[in-house]
Coordinates of C-alpha atoms in Angstrom, one line a residue:
X1 CA 9.8 14.3 -18.3
X2 CA 11.1 13.6 -14.4
X3 CA 8.1 14.2 -11.6
X4 CA 10.8 15.9 -8.5
X5 CA 8.6 15.9 -5.6
X6 CA 8.9 17.0 -2.0
X7 CA 6.8 14.8 0.9
X8 CA 5.4 16.2 3.8
X9 CA 5.2 13.5 6.7
X10 CA 5.1 15.9 9.9
X11 CA 6.1 14.0 13.2
X12 CA 5.1 11.1 11.3
X13 CA 7.5 9.3 9.5
X14 CA 8.5 6.4 9.8
X15 CA 5.3 5.6 12.1
X16 CA 1.9 4.0 10.8
X17 CA 0.5 7.7 9.8
X18 CA 3.3 7.8 8.0
X19 CA 3.0 4.8 5.7
X20 CA 2.2 7.0 2.2
X21 CA 5.6 8.9 2.8
X22 CA 7.4 5.3 4.2
X23 CA 6.0 4.0 0.9
X24 CA 7.3 6.5 -1.6
X25 CA 10.6 6.8 0.0
X26 CA 11.1 2.7 -0.9
X27 CA 9.2 2.6 -4.0
X28 CA 8.8 6.4 -5.7
X29 CA 7.2 5.3 -8.6
X30 CA 6.3 7.8 -10.8
X31 CA 8.5 11.0 -8.8
X32 CA 11.6 11.5 -7.9
X33 CA 11.4 12.0 -4.2
X34 CA 13.9 15.4 -3.4
X35 CA 13.2 15.7 0.4
X36 CA 11.1 14.7 3.1
X37 CA 9.5 17.3 5.7
X38 CA 9.6 16.3 9.2
X39 CA 11.0 18.7 11.7
X40 CA 11.2 15.8 14.8
X41 CA 13.9 13.7 12.3
X42 CA 15.7 16.6 10.6
X43 CA 19.3 16.1 9.1
X44 CA 18.5 12.6 8.9
X45 CA 18.6 10.6 5.7
X46 CA 15.5 9.1 5.3
X47 CA 16.4 5.7 3.5
X48 CA 19.0 5.4 6.5
X49 CA 16.1 6.0 9.2
X50 CA 13.0 4.1 7.5
X51 CA 15.8 1.1 6.8
X52 CA 19.1 1.5 7.4
X53 CA 19.8 1.9 3.9
X54 CA 21.1 5.9 3.0
X55 CA 19.5 7.0 -0.2
X56 CA 20.4 10.7 -0.2
X57 CA 17.1 12.2 0.3
X58 CA 17.3 14.3 3.3
X59 CA 15.0 15.1 5.9
X60 CA 14.4 18.5 6.5
X61 CA 12.5 21.2 8.8
X62 CA 9.9 22.8 6.7
X63 CA 9.2 23.4 3.4
X64 CA 11.8 26.5 2.4
X65 CA 14.4 24.0 3.6
X66 CA 13.0 20.8 1.7
X67 CA 13.3 23.6 -1.7
X68 CA 16.5 24.7 -0.6
X69 CA 18.5 21.6 -0.5
X70 CA 16.6 19.8 -3.1
X71 CA 19.1 19.3 -6.4
X72 CA 16.4 19.8 -8.1
X73 CA 13.4 22.1 -8.3
X74 CA 10.5 20.2 -7.2
X75 CA 7.6 20.7 -8.7
X76 CA 5.4 18.2 -6.6
X77 CA 4.2 18.4 -3.4
X78 CA 2.9 15.0 -1.8
X79 CA 1.3 14.7 1.4
X80 CA 2.6 11.6 2.9
X81 CA 0.3 11.5 5.8
X82 CA -2.1 8.9 6.4
X83 CA -4.2 10.4 10.1
X84 CA -7.2 8.1 11.1
X85 CA -9.0 10.8 10.8
X86 CA -8.4 11.7 7.1
X87 CA -8.6 15.3 7.5
X88 CA -5.9 18.5 7.4
X89 CA -5.2 20.2 10.4
X90 CA -4.5 24.2 10.4
X91 CA -0.7 23.8 9.9
X92 CA -1.1 21.3 7.1
X93 CA -3.3 23.7 5.1
X94 CA -1.0 26.5 5.5
X95 CA 2.0 24.3 4.4
X96 CA -0.1 23.5 1.2
X97 CA -0.7 26.9 0.5
X98 CA 2.9 27.8 0.8
X99 CA 3.4 24.8 -1.4
X100 CA 1.2 25.7 -4.4
X101 CA 2.4 29.9 -4.0
X102 CA 5.9 28.3 -4.5
X103 CA 4.5 26.6 -8.1
X104 CA 4.3 23.2 -7.1
X105 CA 1.2 20.8 -8.0
X106 CA -0.6 19.3 -5.0
X107 CA -1.0 15.5 -4.4
X108 CA -3.7 14.9 -2.2
X109 CA -4.5 11.2 -0.5
X110 CA -6.7 12.0 2.2
X111 CA -10.2 11.7 2.0
X112 CA -10.8 15.5 2.4
X113 CA -10.8 16.3 -1.0
X114 CA -9.3 19.7 -1.9
X115 CA -10.4 20.0 -5.4
X116 CA -13.8 20.6 -3.4
X117 CA -12.2 22.9 -1.6
X118 CA -13.1 26.9 -2.6
X119 CA -10.2 28.6 -1.2
X120 CA -7.5 26.2 -2.2
X121 CA -8.9 26.0 -5.7
X122 CA -8.8 29.6 -6.0
X123 CA -5.3 30.3 -4.7
X124 CA -4.5 26.7 -7.1
X125 CA -5.4 28.9 -10.2
X126 CA -3.9 32.0 -9.0
X127 CA -0.8 30.0 -8.5
X128 CA -1.2 28.4 -12.0
X129 CA -0.8 24.8 -10.2
X130 CA -3.0 21.4 -10.1
X131 CA -4.4 19.5 -7.2
X132 CA -5.0 16.0 -7.0
X133 CA -6.9 14.1 -5.2
X134 CA -6.0 10.8 -5.2
X135 CA -8.9 9.0 -3.2
X136 CA -11.6 11.1 -5.2
X137 CA -14.0 8.5 -6.9
X138 CA -14.7 8.5 -10.8
X139 CA -18.6 9.6 -11.3
X140 CA -20.9 7.5 -9.8
X141 CA -22.8 7.1 -13.2
X142 CA -19.3 5.1 -13.7
X143 CA -19.5 2.6 -10.9
X144 CA -20.4 -1.0 -11.2
X145 CA -21.8 -4.0 -9.0
X146 CA -20.3 -7.3 -8.6
X147 CA -20.7 -9.2 -12.5
X148 CA -19.3 -12.4 -11.7
X149 CA -16.7 -12.1 -14.4
X150 CA -14.0 -12.4 -12.0
X151 CA -15.1 -16.1 -11.5
X152 CA -14.4 -16.9 -15.2
X153 CA -10.7 -16.0 -14.9
X154 CA -8.2 -18.9 -14.9
X155 CA -5.1 -16.6 -13.7
X156 CA -4.2 -17.6 -10.3
X157 CA -5.3 -14.4 -8.1
X158 CA -3.4 -13.8 -4.7
X159 CA -4.3 -11.4 -2.4
X160 CA -1.8 -9.8 0.4
X161 CA -3.9 -9.9 3.7
X162 CA -3.3 -8.5 7.1
X163 CA -3.7 -8.6 11.0
X164 CA -4.1 -4.8 11.4
X165 CA -3.8 -1.7 9.2
X166 CA -0.9 -0.1 8.2
X167 CA 1.0 -3.3 9.0
X168 CA 3.2 -3.5 5.3
X169 CA 0.9 -5.2 3.0
X170 CA 1.0 -3.0 0.3
X171 CA 5.3 -3.2 0.3
X172 CA 5.0 -7.0 0.6
X173 CA 2.4 -7.3 -2.2
X174 CA 5.0 -5.0 -4.4
X175 CA 8.2 -6.8 -3.5
X176 CA 6.3 -9.7 -4.2
X177 CA 5.1 -8.6 -7.7
X178 CA 8.8 -7.9 -8.4
X179 CA 10.1 -11.1 -7.4
X180 CA 8.0 -12.7 -9.4
X181 CA 8.6 -10.8 -12.7
X182 CA 12.5 -11.6 -11.9
X183 CA 11.7 -15.1 -12.2
X184 CA 10.0 -14.1 -15.7
X185 CA 6.7 -14.5 -14.8
X186 CA 4.3 -11.9 -16.2
X187 CA 2.3 -10.0 -13.8
X188 CA -0.2 -7.5 -12.9
X189 CA -0.3 -5.7 -9.2
X190 CA -3.9 -4.0 -8.2
X191 CA -3.3 -1.3 -6.0
X192 CA -6.5 -0.7 -3.3
X193 CA -4.9 2.3 -1.2
X194 CA -3.5 5.8 -2.2
X195 CA -0.1 5.2 -1.9
X196 CA 0.1 2.5 -5.0
X197 CA -2.0 5.1 -7.2
X198 CA 0.6 7.6 -6.5
X199 CA 3.9 5.3 -7.1
X200 CA 1.7 4.7 -10.6
X201 CA -0.2 1.5 -10.4
X202 CA -1.6 0.9 -13.7
X203 CA -4.5 -0.7 -12.1
X204 CA -6.8 -0.1 -9.0
X205 CA -8.1 2.4 -7.2
X206 CA -9.1 3.4 -3.5
X207 CA -11.0 1.2 -2.0
X208 CA -12.2 2.8 0.9
X209 CA -13.6 5.6 -1.3
X210 CA -16.9 3.5 -2.3
X211 CA -19.7 2.3 -0.7
X212 CA -19.2 -1.5 0.0
X213 CA -21.1 -3.5 -2.9
X214 CA -19.7 -0.9 -5.3
X215 CA -16.2 -1.4 -4.0
X216 CA -16.7 -5.3 -4.7
X217 CA -17.6 -4.1 -8.4
X218 CA -14.6 -1.9 -9.0
X219 CA -12.7 -4.0 -8.1
X220 CA -13.6 -7.4 -10.0
X221 CA -13.7 -4.9 -12.9
X222 CA -10.2 -3.5 -12.3
X223 CA -8.5 -7.1 -12.1
X224 CA -10.9 -7.9 -14.8
X225 CA -9.3 -5.4 -17.5
X226 CA -5.9 -6.2 -16.2
X227 CA -6.4 -9.5 -17.0
X228 CA -7.7 -8.7 -20.6
X229 CA -4.9 -5.9 -21.0
X230 CA -1.8 -7.6 -19.6
X231 CA -2.5 -11.5 -20.1
X232 CA -0.8 -11.9 -16.9
X233 CA 0.5 -15.4 -15.4
X234 CA -0.4 -14.1 -11.9
X235 CA -2.3 -10.9 -10.5
X236 CA -1.4 -9.7 -6.7
X237 CA -3.7 -7.6 -5.0
X238 CA -3.0 -5.3 -2.2
X239 CA -4.9 -5.9 0.7
X240 CA -6.4 -3.1 3.0
X241 CA -7.0 -3.0 6.7
X242 CA -7.8 -6.8 8.2
X243 CA -10.9 -8.8 8.1
X244 CA -10.9 -8.9 12.0
X245 CA -10.6 -5.1 12.0
X246 CA -13.9 -3.9 14.1
X247 CA -13.6 -0.3 12.1
X248 CA -13.0 -1.2 8.5
X249 CA -14.3 -3.6 5.6
X250 CA -12.0 -3.1 2.8
X251 CA -10.6 -7.0 3.5
X252 CA -14.3 -8.3 3.2
X253 CA -14.3 -6.1 -0.2
X254 CA -11.0 -7.5 -1.4
X255 CA -12.1 -11.1 -0.6
X256 CA -15.0 -10.6 -2.2
X257 CA -14.0 -8.9 -5.4
X258 CA -10.8 -10.3 -5.7
X259 CA -12.0 -13.9 -5.3
X260 CA -8.0 -14.7 -4.7
X261 CA -7.0 -18.5 -4.6
X262 CA -4.8 -17.9 -2.4
X263 CA -3.7 -15.5 0.4
X264 CA -0.3 -14.1 2.3
X265 CA -0.7 -12.8 5.7
X266 CA 0.7 -10.1 6.6
X267 CA 1.8 -9.8 10.4
X268 CA 3.5 -7.1 13.0
X269 CA 4.5 -9.6 15.7
X270 CA 5.2 -6.8 18.4
X271 CA 1.8 -5.0 18.4
X272 CA 0.1 -5.9 21.2
X273 CA -2.8 -3.8 19.8
X274 CA -4.3 -2.4 17.2
X275 CA -2.7 0.2 15.5
X276 CA -5.2 3.0 15.1
X277 CA -7.2 1.7 18.0
X278 CA -5.4 1.1 20.9
X279 CA -8.2 -0.4 23.3
X280 CA -8.4 -3.0 21.1
X281 CA -6.1 -6.4 21.0
X282 CA -4.5 -7.5 18.1
X283 CA -5.8 -10.4 16.8
X284 CA -3.7 -13.7 16.7
X285 CA -2.2 -15.0 13.5
X286 CA -4.4 -18.4 13.4
X287 CA -7.6 -16.8 14.6
X288 CA -6.6 -14.5 11.4
X289 CA -6.0 -17.4 9.4
X290 CA -8.9 -19.0 10.2
X291 CA -11.5 -16.2 9.6
X292 CA -9.8 -15.6 6.1
X293 CA -10.2 -19.0 4.4
X294 CA -13.8 -19.5 6.4
X295 CA -14.9 -16.2 4.9
X296 CA -12.7 -16.1 1.6
X297 CA -13.1 -19.5 1.0
X298 CA -9.3 -19.8 0.0
X299 CA -5.8 -20.5 1.4
X300 CA -3.2 -18.4 3.4
X301 CA -0.3 -20.3 2.2
X302 CA 2.6 -17.9 3.7
X303 CA 3.1 -15.4 6.4
X304 CA 5.3 -12.5 5.7
X305 CA 6.4 -10.0 8.9
X306 CA 6.5 -6.5 9.6
X307 CA 9.8 -6.4 11.7
X308 CA 8.8 -3.0 13.3
X309 CA 10.2 -3.0 17.1
X310 CA 12.3 -6.0 16.6
X311 CA 15.7 -7.0 16.9
X312 CA 17.2 -9.3 14.2
X313 CA 17.6 -11.9 16.6
X314 CA 14.0 -11.2 17.6
X315 CA 13.2 -11.6 13.7
X316 CA 15.0 -14.7 13.1
X317 CA 13.9 -16.5 16.3
X318 CA 10.0 -15.7 15.3
X319 CA 10.1 -16.6 12.2
X320 CA 11.6 -20.2 13.3
X321 CA 8.6 -20.5 15.7
X322 CA 5.9 -19.4 13.1
X323 CA 7.3 -21.8 10.6
X324 CA 7.0 -24.8 13.0
X325 CA 3.4 -23.6 14.5
X326 CA 1.7 -22.8 11.4
X327 CA 4.0 -25.2 8.8
X328 CA 3.9 -22.6 6.7
X329 CA 6.9 -20.5 4.8
X330 CA 7.7 -17.5 6.9
X331 CA 10.2 -14.0 5.7
X332 CA 10.5 -10.7 6.1
X333 CA 10.6 -9.6 2.8
X334 CA 12.2 -6.2 3.5
X335 CA 14.9 -7.5 5.5
X336 CA 15.2 -11.2 4.4
X337 CA 13.9 -11.3 1.1
X338 CA 10.7 -12.8 -0.5
X339 CA 12.3 -16.0 -2.1
X340 CA 10.4 -18.6 0.2
X341 CA 7.5 -16.9 -0.8
X342 CA 7.9 -16.9 -4.2
X343 CA 8.8 -20.4 -4.3
X344 CA 5.5 -21.2 -2.1
X345 CA 3.7 -19.3 -4.6
X346 CA 5.2 -21.2 -7.8
X347 CA 4.5 -24.5 -5.5
X348 CA 1.2 -23.8 -5.2
X349 CA -0.3 -23.2 -8.4
X350 CA 0.9 -25.6 -11.2
X351 CA -0.2 -23.1 -14.0
X352 CA 3.3 -21.4 -12.4
X353 CA 5.3 -24.8 -12.4
X354 CA 4.5 -25.4 -16.2
X355 CA 5.5 -22.2 -17.3
X356 CA 9.0 -22.6 -15.6
X357 CA 9.4 -26.5 -17.0
X358 CA 8.3 -25.0 -20.3
X359 CA 11.1 -22.4 -20.3
X360 CA 8.9 -19.4 -20.0
X361 CA 9.9 -18.4 -16.8
X362 CA 13.2 -18.3 -14.9

């Protein structure tokens, strides 16, 4: 059965802190999104607002309007916000309670676990609905440390890392994954954050919910599991944060746990400071490449751009300048497409060329 859902993203849709909602509008995965709640953009089409392409999903001022305009009755309420502090404000709690009273199950991507909130669980029980905490780890007794098994995997592993948080790593990773599938390759996508899990990724976990040493072991286990189950030609790992970021360590966990044989670097050229830390300057592309390659003992083979605040002319000019400067293929997968990067991936890994030459991939 289809899962119809409303996405809540008050005052944040289209912004960094609205990245979960943004991702679900671009690729809803398990859910059919019927409406978005953001009173500051009410009356707009969510696809047109986000990417200039109408999708028929309206932006509404409140829950009541979102339910009223939904063509199918929504049974899920998804929190589409990802604030830096990861905790609910009082107004957000009230909306969640209203959603449960309207018979909607709650999908919560925050670090604040609603299944440990007595009031929320009492209301959920009374209303006959469920709460799912996406980031909540499995029991500690099931956690694993790094084993080294990943060192025996022959399949190419690529990580999409970035120069900042919320700059499009997951979007780029998923688009590359689909593009490789269209070329005939068998892929496995490894989610490392809440949005990919909400979208229904078969492999992965919320990395930032684990202590670092277990984060590494759990990522290794998910990749090994994907390799054993899928026998993929290539695996794509979603990155988190940035290796140079002063507040996050998840990128270090990706490099250690996934041992990627190549990296795609995602970068927002117009950002001058880190998104949630405006007192910190953005790293340069070159400094991030140098850090990734040294720390991860890997190779950055392409650059993908986030076009926020960029005109089409600026984007075209930046791509040309970056290709001349870094001698790497550069594109914006949302506006221009992923083909240039996919070509580079196939060129870089002989095993993919062999499959194409043998007629397995097209």
